[in-house]
XYZ file of C-alpha atoms in Angstrom:
619
model
C 86.215 89.474 105.423
C 87.754 92.730 104.266
C 87.358 94.251 107.745
C 89.024 91.342 109.542
C 92.643 92.435 108.905
C 91.758 95.980 110.020
C 90.260 94.696 113.295
C 93.291 92.502 113.910
C 95.639 95.394 113.200
C 93.765 97.742 115.520
C 93.649 95.111 118.270
C 97.394 94.516 117.945
C 98.113 98.252 118.148
C 95.945 98.677 121.249
C 97.446 95.651 122.990
C 100.971 96.692 122.066
C 100.375 100.241 123.250
C 98.989 99.002 126.570
C 101.843 96.547 127.129
C 104.501 99.208 126.436
C 102.940 102.323 127.987
C 101.389 100.965 131.218
C 104.593 99.446 132.727
C 106.624 102.459 131.594
C 104.339 104.998 133.246
C 104.049 102.901 136.399
C 107.830 102.735 136.550
C 107.897 106.534 136.381
C 105.424 106.717 139.280
C 102.620 108.131 137.125
C 100.333 105.078 137.229
C 98.966 102.786 134.551
C 95.905 104.971 133.847
C 98.024 107.787 132.444
C 99.928 105.151 130.488
C 96.733 103.946 128.819
C 95.688 107.534 128.082
C 99.089 108.338 126.567
C 98.985 105.189 124.417
C 95.522 106.109 123.155
C 96.574 109.683 122.333
C 99.674 108.467 120.490
C 97.810 105.840 118.448
C 94.795 108.019 117.696
C 95.082 111.839 117.541
C 98.874 111.889 117.022
C 99.602 108.993 114.636
C 96.051 108.777 113.226
C 96.291 104.969 113.159
C 92.814 104.518 114.696
C 90.147 107.110 114.025
C 87.069 105.291 115.395
C 87.743 106.233 119.021
C 84.081 106.816 119.904
C 83.018 103.378 118.614
C 85.711 101.679 120.701
C 84.629 103.821 123.657
C 81.083 102.415 123.552
C 82.408 98.839 123.788
C 85.020 99.631 126.422
C 82.421 101.219 128.725
C 81.778 97.668 129.866
C 85.013 98.032 131.838
C 83.346 100.734 133.936
C 80.292 98.491 134.322
C 82.446 95.647 135.691
C 84.367 98.064 137.925
C 81.170 99.277 139.578
C 80.040 95.675 140.049
C 83.264 94.934 141.961
C 82.863 98.120 144.016
C 79.374 96.940 144.916
C 80.755 93.544 145.963
C 83.137 95.258 148.381
C 80.357 97.159 150.146
C 79.575 94.741 152.936
C 77.064 96.286 155.349
C 79.296 95.467 158.336
C 82.210 97.390 156.853
C 80.028 100.314 155.853
C 78.605 100.484 159.355
C 82.085 100.416 160.881
C 83.216 103.392 158.772
C 79.827 105.086 158.463
C 80.833 108.457 159.926
C 83.787 108.985 157.627
C 82.053 107.549 154.548
C 78.637 109.170 154.768
C 79.662 112.219 156.797
C 83.108 113.349 155.657
C 82.843 111.757 152.197
C 79.453 113.239 151.404
C 80.504 116.669 152.655
C 83.623 116.582 150.453
C 81.720 115.709 147.277
C 78.928 118.249 147.899
C 81.107 121.199 148.985
C 83.812 120.637 146.364
C 81.245 120.063 143.624
C 79.335 123.250 144.469
C 82.489 125.389 144.677
C 83.855 124.086 141.375
C 80.449 124.428 139.650
C 80.265 128.055 140.812
C 83.796 128.775 139.513
C 83.022 127.162 136.148
C 79.823 129.177 135.778
C 81.534 132.407 136.882
C 84.325 131.954 134.362
C 81.827 131.541 131.546
C 83.133 128.128 130.463
C 79.800 126.373 130.945
C 76.378 127.134 132.303
C 73.458 125.340 133.898
C 73.535 121.551 133.702
C 76.983 121.483 132.083
C 78.655 123.318 134.974
C 77.040 120.991 137.541
C 78.211 117.824 135.775
C 81.689 119.300 135.200
C 82.010 120.585 138.776
C 80.924 117.373 140.456
C 82.961 115.311 137.997
C 86.098 117.273 138.909
C 85.225 116.868 142.626
C 85.928 113.126 142.327
C 89.501 111.983 142.993
C 91.496 109.084 141.579
C 91.094 105.936 143.674
C 93.828 104.207 141.668
C 96.415 106.961 142.233
C 95.616 107.558 145.892
C 95.559 103.874 146.875
C 98.808 103.288 144.987
C 100.534 106.033 146.992
C 99.085 104.709 150.274
C 100.220 101.165 149.480
C 103.721 102.262 148.504
C 104.109 104.188 151.777
C 102.459 101.417 153.875
C 99.878 103.970 155.031
C 96.709 102.116 154.034
C 95.883 101.113 157.614
C 96.907 104.346 159.309
C 94.308 106.727 160.653
C 94.664 109.187 157.784
C 94.796 106.330 155.254
C 91.479 104.969 156.505
C 89.846 108.411 156.319
C 91.180 108.929 152.798
C 89.836 105.519 151.808
C 86.422 106.431 153.239
C 86.307 109.591 151.110
C 87.324 107.645 148.001
C 84.669 105.031 148.711
C 81.929 107.645 148.901
C 83.218 109.204 145.686
C 82.980 105.802 143.999
C 79.401 105.568 145.220
C 78.649 109.111 144.051
C 79.299 108.190 140.411
C 76.076 106.137 140.419
C 73.646 109.042 141.104
C 75.754 111.378 138.960
C 75.475 109.028 135.979
C 71.757 108.674 136.658
C 71.507 112.483 136.661
C 72.849 112.871 133.114
C 69.728 111.564 131.282
C 67.584 113.928 133.372
C 69.737 116.902 132.405
C 69.969 115.931 128.743
C 67.312 117.067 126.308
C 64.522 114.488 126.076
C 64.542 112.670 122.732
C 61.695 113.683 120.355
C 60.579 110.082 119.951
C 60.220 109.639 123.717
C 56.464 109.748 124.365
C 56.502 108.830 128.053
C 56.114 111.397 130.819
C 58.776 111.937 133.537
C 56.414 110.309 136.070
C 56.129 107.202 133.917
C 59.905 107.113 133.490
C 60.305 107.294 137.269
C 57.792 104.480 137.825
C 59.598 102.270 135.296
C 62.943 102.922 136.980
C 61.590 102.094 140.461
C 59.985 98.895 139.144
C 63.252 97.823 137.513
C 65.226 98.410 140.733
C 62.635 96.456 142.753
C 62.751 93.582 140.248
C 66.552 93.527 140.448
C 66.455 93.384 144.251
C 63.915 90.533 144.150
C 66.064 88.583 141.690
C 69.147 89.135 143.827
C 67.405 87.953 146.970
C 65.620 84.873 145.644
C 67.426 83.779 142.461
C 71.144 84.590 142.459
C 72.369 82.562 145.434
C 70.378 79.413 144.487
C 71.688 79.800 140.924
C 75.325 79.913 142.047
C 74.751 76.988 144.436
C 73.541 74.807 141.575
C 76.439 75.835 139.318
C 79.057 75.404 142.042
C 77.756 71.918 142.781
C 78.524 70.889 139.195
C 82.160 71.966 139.537
C 82.106 73.513 136.035
C 84.433 76.509 136.336
C 83.688 77.902 132.866
C 79.954 77.905 133.634
C 80.588 79.863 136.845
C 82.455 82.517 134.832
C 79.627 82.643 132.285
C 77.087 83.008 135.111
C 79.056 85.890 136.642
C 79.148 87.697 133.295
C 75.440 86.992 132.803
C 74.546 88.550 136.162
C 76.570 91.708 135.530
C 75.442 92.186 131.932
C 71.836 91.256 132.729
C 71.567 93.732 135.596
C 73.251 96.463 133.543
C 70.952 95.886 130.560
C 67.842 95.903 132.774
C 68.750 99.306 134.189
C 69.548 100.660 130.736
C 66.166 99.550 129.393
C 64.541 101.256 132.382
C 66.175 104.553 131.416
C 68.978 104.401 133.998
C 72.690 103.748 133.442
C 74.251 100.334 132.905
C 76.805 101.198 135.586
C 74.022 101.638 138.155
C 72.622 98.193 137.352
C 76.006 96.530 137.767
C 76.590 98.386 141.017
C 73.256 97.264 142.467
C 73.973 93.656 141.437
C 77.297 93.844 143.275
C 75.668 95.217 146.425
C 73.090 92.420 146.353
C 75.882 89.827 146.251
C 78.162 91.555 148.787
C 77.067 89.168 151.564
C 76.961 86.117 149.315
C 79.225 83.157 149.975
C 80.270 83.362 146.321
C 81.486 86.956 146.517
C 85.217 86.255 146.279
C 84.792 83.739 143.471
C 82.677 86.212 141.492
C 85.174 88.998 142.034
C 88.040 86.790 140.877
C 86.099 85.691 137.781
C 85.130 89.233 136.769
C 88.490 90.873 137.544
C 90.349 89.854 134.317
C 87.497 91.132 132.118
C 87.291 94.333 134.141
C 91.019 94.953 133.877
C 91.164 94.482 130.105
C 88.028 96.473 129.327
C 88.923 99.255 131.750
C 92.339 99.597 130.111
C 90.573 99.709 126.753
C 88.246 102.409 128.094
C 91.096 104.728 129.103
C 92.824 104.107 125.785
C 89.557 104.922 123.992
C 89.347 108.198 125.955
C 92.791 109.022 124.593
C 91.746 107.984 121.084
C 88.738 110.335 121.150
C 90.657 113.287 122.633
C 90.528 116.391 120.406
C 94.065 117.737 120.513
C 93.163 120.860 118.555
C 90.715 121.853 121.307
C 93.403 121.228 123.924
C 95.913 123.326 121.966
C 93.452 126.191 121.544
C 92.689 126.238 125.287
C 96.173 125.489 126.587
C 96.275 128.638 128.722
C 92.935 127.782 130.325
C 94.212 124.284 131.144
C 97.436 125.631 132.679
C 95.382 127.948 134.917
C 92.585 125.453 135.677
C 94.815 122.614 136.946
C 96.419 124.449 139.905
C 93.068 126.098 140.722
C 91.377 122.680 140.782
C 94.080 121.146 142.998
C 94.125 124.142 145.352
C 90.339 124.188 145.792
C 90.122 120.456 146.471
C 93.060 120.530 148.883
C 91.652 123.448 150.885
C 88.159 121.946 151.097
C 89.560 118.556 152.149
C 91.882 120.101 154.735
C 89.102 122.221 156.232
C 86.567 119.374 156.415
C 89.106 116.984 157.959
C 90.072 119.537 160.605
C 86.424 120.250 161.431
C 85.697 116.526 161.815
C 88.584 115.923 164.227
C 91.709 115.167 162.193
C 94.982 116.706 163.448
C 96.954 119.046 161.168
C 99.229 116.373 159.730
C 96.431 113.956 158.853
C 94.294 116.708 157.283
C 97.285 117.964 155.303
C 98.173 114.522 153.982
C 94.579 113.810 152.947
C 94.269 117.208 151.274
C 97.416 116.708 149.204
C 96.680 113.040 148.502
C 93.280 113.676 146.850
C 93.560 116.990 144.943
C 93.508 115.440 141.480
C 90.642 114.607 139.187
C 89.690 110.946 138.984
C 89.165 108.191 136.467
C 85.414 108.414 137.061
C 85.620 111.966 135.749
C 86.462 110.475 132.356
C 83.380 108.279 132.618
C 81.118 111.171 133.597
C 82.435 113.614 130.975
C 82.252 111.038 128.188
C 78.670 110.104 129.124
C 77.674 113.786 129.354
C 79.128 114.530 125.922
C 77.341 111.526 124.419
C 74.048 112.720 125.956
C 74.519 116.265 124.663
C 74.921 117.955 128.057
C 78.040 119.640 126.606
C 80.174 119.233 123.492
C 82.879 116.684 122.772
C 85.371 119.562 122.728
C 84.437 120.498 126.298
C 84.825 116.862 127.282
C 88.335 116.829 125.790
C 89.195 119.999 127.708
C 88.013 118.490 131.024
C 89.827 115.209 130.321
C 93.049 117.162 129.745
C 92.623 118.986 133.071
C 92.042 115.720 134.949
C 94.995 114.042 133.218
C 97.433 116.822 134.104
C 96.202 116.908 137.721
C 96.812 113.154 137.944
C 100.353 113.592 136.689
C 101.022 116.196 139.422
C 99.639 114.006 142.257
C 102.993 112.418 143.270
C 104.472 115.933 143.542
C 101.602 117.072 145.783
C 101.954 113.965 147.986
C 105.684 114.622 148.446
C 104.964 118.272 149.267
C 102.838 117.184 152.254
C 105.917 115.742 153.985
C 107.570 119.173 153.990
C 104.537 120.920 155.472
C 103.826 118.523 158.357
C 104.533 119.389 161.985
C 107.154 117.043 163.387
C 105.801 117.261 166.946
C 102.297 116.241 165.834
C 103.665 113.384 163.763
C 105.453 111.841 166.763
C 102.266 111.989 168.834
C 100.081 110.628 166.056
C 102.167 107.501 165.552
C 100.993 106.313 168.973
C 97.337 106.723 168.042
C 97.159 104.727 164.802
C 94.009 102.657 164.687
C 94.096 99.489 162.585
C 90.447 98.625 163.158
C 88.674 97.682 159.954
C 91.918 96.993 158.054
C 90.701 93.516 157.104
C 90.547 90.042 158.609
C 93.439 89.057 160.867
C 93.407 85.509 159.497
C 92.717 84.216 156.006
C 91.712 80.559 156.463
C 91.786 78.363 153.356
C 89.723 75.202 153.709
C 86.972 74.629 156.256
C 87.051 70.936 157.098
C 86.657 69.576 160.649
C 90.210 70.606 161.552
C 89.611 74.198 160.418
C 86.219 74.411 162.101
C 87.776 73.682 165.493
C 90.613 76.153 164.909
C 88.138 78.821 163.763
C 86.200 78.445 167.016
C 89.330 79.406 168.984
C 90.008 82.421 166.765
C 86.435 83.706 166.827
C 86.181 83.185 170.584
C 89.344 85.276 170.899
C 87.644 88.160 169.109
C 89.630 87.841 165.864
C 88.224 88.411 162.377
C 88.563 85.398 160.110
C 87.980 85.282 156.366
C 87.296 81.665 155.371
C 87.242 80.325 151.820
C 86.422 76.798 150.718
C 85.933 75.204 147.302
C 83.115 72.879 148.373
C 79.695 74.371 147.639
C 78.053 71.828 149.959
C 80.369 72.737 152.841
C 79.789 76.461 152.288
C 76.042 75.954 152.377
C 76.178 73.651 155.413
C 78.481 75.958 157.394
C 76.173 78.890 156.685
C 73.344 77.078 158.460
C 75.490 77.051 161.628
C 76.212 80.769 161.422
C 79.719 80.639 159.962
C 80.642 83.325 157.409
C 82.596 81.552 154.690
C 83.017 82.218 150.986
C 83.100 79.940 147.982
C 86.484 80.089 146.253
C 89.470 78.082 145.049
C 92.453 78.761 147.315
C 94.934 77.623 144.652
C 94.060 80.680 142.530
C 96.015 83.864 143.160
C 93.128 86.082 142.081
C 90.812 84.452 144.632
C 93.396 84.945 147.406
C 93.716 88.604 146.476
C 89.969 89.047 146.373
C 89.754 87.450 149.838
C 92.167 90.076 151.211
C 95.435 88.185 151.572
C 97.350 91.489 151.515
C 95.614 92.554 154.749
C 95.813 89.204 156.549
C 98.307 88.852 159.377
C 98.284 85.043 159.115
C 97.376 82.721 156.245
C 96.031 79.466 157.715
C 96.129 76.643 155.154
C 93.749 73.964 156.480
C 92.996 72.004 153.324
C 92.602 68.232 153.532
C 94.696 67.054 150.593
C 98.488 67.197 150.881
C 99.031 68.213 147.250
C 96.501 71.059 147.506
C 98.158 72.340 150.678
C 101.588 72.276 149.025
C 100.299 74.102 145.950
C 98.724 76.885 148.030
C 101.824 77.328 150.200
C 104.125 77.466 147.160
C 101.845 80.078 145.578
C 101.691 82.225 148.710
C 105.459 81.954 149.250
C 106.140 83.006 145.662
C 103.718 85.954 145.586
C 103.790 87.047 149.249
C 107.186 86.018 150.676
C 106.576 87.972 153.900
C 103.248 86.291 154.668
C 103.076 84.236 157.874
C 101.782 80.771 157.026
C 100.219 78.289 159.454
C 99.513 74.921 157.860
C 97.681 71.670 158.581
C 100.054 68.756 157.967
C 98.986 65.360 156.682
C 101.672 63.203 158.320
C 105.274 63.252 159.551
C 106.810 63.320 156.098
C 104.511 66.166 155.134
C 105.550 68.045 158.273
C 109.202 67.841 157.229
C 108.300 68.998 153.702
C 106.352 71.979 155.074
C 109.239 72.964 157.314
C 111.521 72.818 154.297
C 109.135 75.190 152.505
C 109.529 77.636 155.397
C 106.068 77.728 156.956
C 105.859 79.528 160.288
C 103.900 76.788 162.037
C 102.557 73.364 161.124
C 100.603 70.697 162.974
C 99.802 67.126 162.014
C 96.065 66.727 161.817
C 95.924 63.782 164.284
C 98.915 64.443 166.541
C 97.357 66.406 169.416
C 94.150 64.363 169.383
C 96.228 61.146 169.574
C 98.179 62.504 172.547
C 94.990 63.439 174.383
C 93.418 60.064 173.586
C 96.439 58.217 174.983
C 96.521 60.364 178.113
C 92.833 59.768 178.867
C 93.354 56.041 178.354
C 96.233 56.008 180.864
C 94.148 57.888 183.408
C 91.305 55.375 183.001
C 93.792 52.546 183.595
C 94.685 54.069 186.960
C 97.645 56.331 186.189
C 97.685 59.552 188.197
C 96.467 62.593 186.230
C 99.636 64.637 186.736
C 101.778 61.675 185.746
C 99.721 61.100 182.605
C 100.104 64.766 181.623
C 103.858 64.555 182.248
C 104.049 61.478 180.009
C 102.094 63.277 177.278
C 104.373 66.303 177.505
C 107.413 64.027 177.309
C 106.081 62.406 174.126
C 105.459 65.845 172.640
C 109.028 66.957 173.458
C 110.509 63.744 172.067
C 108.492 64.153 168.887
C 109.724 67.717 168.329
C 113.310 66.685 169.038
C 112.991 63.854 166.507
C 111.619 66.273 163.905
C 114.582 68.590 164.420
C 116.982 65.667 163.929
C 115.065 64.409 160.921
C 115.205 67.843 159.291
C 118.997 67.662 159.429
C 119.719 63.915 159.028
C 116.695 62.388 157.301
C 113.599 60.418 158.252
C 115.535 57.598 159.910
C 117.123 59.879 162.541
C 115.985 59.914 166.166
C 114.835 56.296 166.358
C 116.265 55.890 169.845
C 113.671 58.376 171.142
C 110.723 56.110 170.336
C 108.936 54.217 173.084
C 108.372 50.648 171.821
C 107.661 47.320 173.510
C 106.395 44.710 171.019
C 104.534 41.759 172.600
C 104.325 38.195 171.158
C 100.701 36.982 171.006
C 99.974 33.442 172.274
C 98.490 31.227 169.489
C 95.359 29.155 170.105
C 96.824 26.241 168.114
C 100.484 25.251 168.237
C 102.038 26.092 164.876
C 103.753 23.448 162.769
C 106.973 25.462 162.723
C 108.571 27.883 165.144
C 108.018 31.518 164.288
C 109.633 34.513 165.938
C 106.432 36.583 166.314
C 108.175 39.372 168.128
C 110.681 39.795 165.347
C 107.898 39.883 162.729
C 105.957 42.437 164.735
C 109.027 44.605 165.189
C 109.875 44.427 161.499
C 106.378 45.556 160.510
C 106.111 48.387 163.042
C 109.707 49.636 163.049
C 111.187 48.552 159.720
C 113.967 51.127 159.889
C 115.495 50.087 163.215
C 118.949 48.505 162.896
C 119.653 45.123 164.435
C 121.543 46.628 167.349
C 118.536 48.701 168.440
C 115.867 45.999 168.093
C 115.012 43.968 171.224
C 115.427 40.215 170.838
C 112.409 37.918 170.925
C 113.496 36.033 174.060
C 114.164 39.251 175.955
C 110.726 40.581 175.003
C 109.046 37.339 176.014
C 110.821 37.376 179.335
C 109.682 40.943 179.973
C 106.124 40.091 179.033
C 106.099 37.072 181.289
């Protein structure tokens, strides 16, 4: 009980530091990661309010585990194949060449030797995905040619952290109590990976199908956490890293129909724990080591950024990028990355180098991150204007994401999806019915399990990249909730919606959707036209009648938007008929009037045909 107030106090300080520092640093254009680091340094080494930085670091490493799981989820084989040359060619070359050059410089300078220089060099070769993608998003360059190449390099760097983390135990001194041989360790690791692949292939999807069928959302979250933690623990017990286990679990589920739901469930935990990780790095930073080596840091940062920029520029030019694209990529990715913190912390814990060396490397990466916006702005001054004008015509948006995000996959959506797919368009489909997801998969459709009323699911499904959001849900209230959410969070999104009835159509137009269609309107028109043709009406005449009804309906909707639901009644075609009774009634009844009142209750007396007139017309 005595430790409880201390834990509460530490938690409050960490949360308060994150809430204050992250928005402030993002506002300054430095990114939330530096904000978390600064908060950790202020709370720990400076103010000495929390001194157990390494203990917090062990817990917060779960944030890295969850991050690698999400990276694995994003690695769909189709996307990898589409970008294979840039990812596995350019990306691999960048990591290898930069890592070797930096390792050589570190060894030559006498800072580290052997295994330490390799881990440090390759750790510094990794760039910051968070910083680079933030700059690309702010400049709307994510889908440009150079943006796609930069993303490919970052993706390979994210993948490279897995073998680099697995390399650390091999480079660390083997523990005295470890009685197994390296061959036995290798056999155990291979067996664990094979077991994980078997579980992913035969157990995970059936497990999520059963849970989704129950509709228990909290159980789905628990299952997602169980998969990530279970895979990570299995790899750790096999002598590999927890991060590698989580990454492999994500890759196994990348083609699963539950991918977006899993990503949305894990994302909040990843965000909190990852923030805690960067704060813990700041807490464990040894400021005295940084102060003693300040001159080395001041020299190392520009050397690091220059080496990475030159290597990136040269590789991009060799692989076909024009000057401007190569320059922008080189000055977008010269910094150290957040995975460098992960690698250096793990290496220090394993004894590859000291905690002081880790603090020195963390300081170098941090300062290079802070200088990234300056480097990105410098690229604009060094570009060739002539090349830039020519390059704008050659931008390739292939692989930027699905053109259409379709929410709901009922019969209406299935027909619409056929048109889109036949037209060669990519469609990302999400539906909250586990049975429908499973059934559609048997017919070859690629849909994902997810709740379209959740913002995190929409983001995971790629709403930022979608050109059109097609809301095809069956229930009116669900449709309205999704549209209100999308309008609030993405006001520039183009929304196409399935409407329930006429009143719903008017409500959707009031919400500002770009296009809506009543679910039965066009099918009713076609049904009526075919009926007329069967009754002997000429085909062209029947089509003209159908088109006239469609025009009248749209004109009525326009009037009703301005004047209310009762407007435009004169445009309706109506001819009520009085049925002849089999037995003479005891009292006279105006059947035509009753029929008219039931069908057209809003028509005024002046517009309603009289019973005698109707009877005369019928006769």
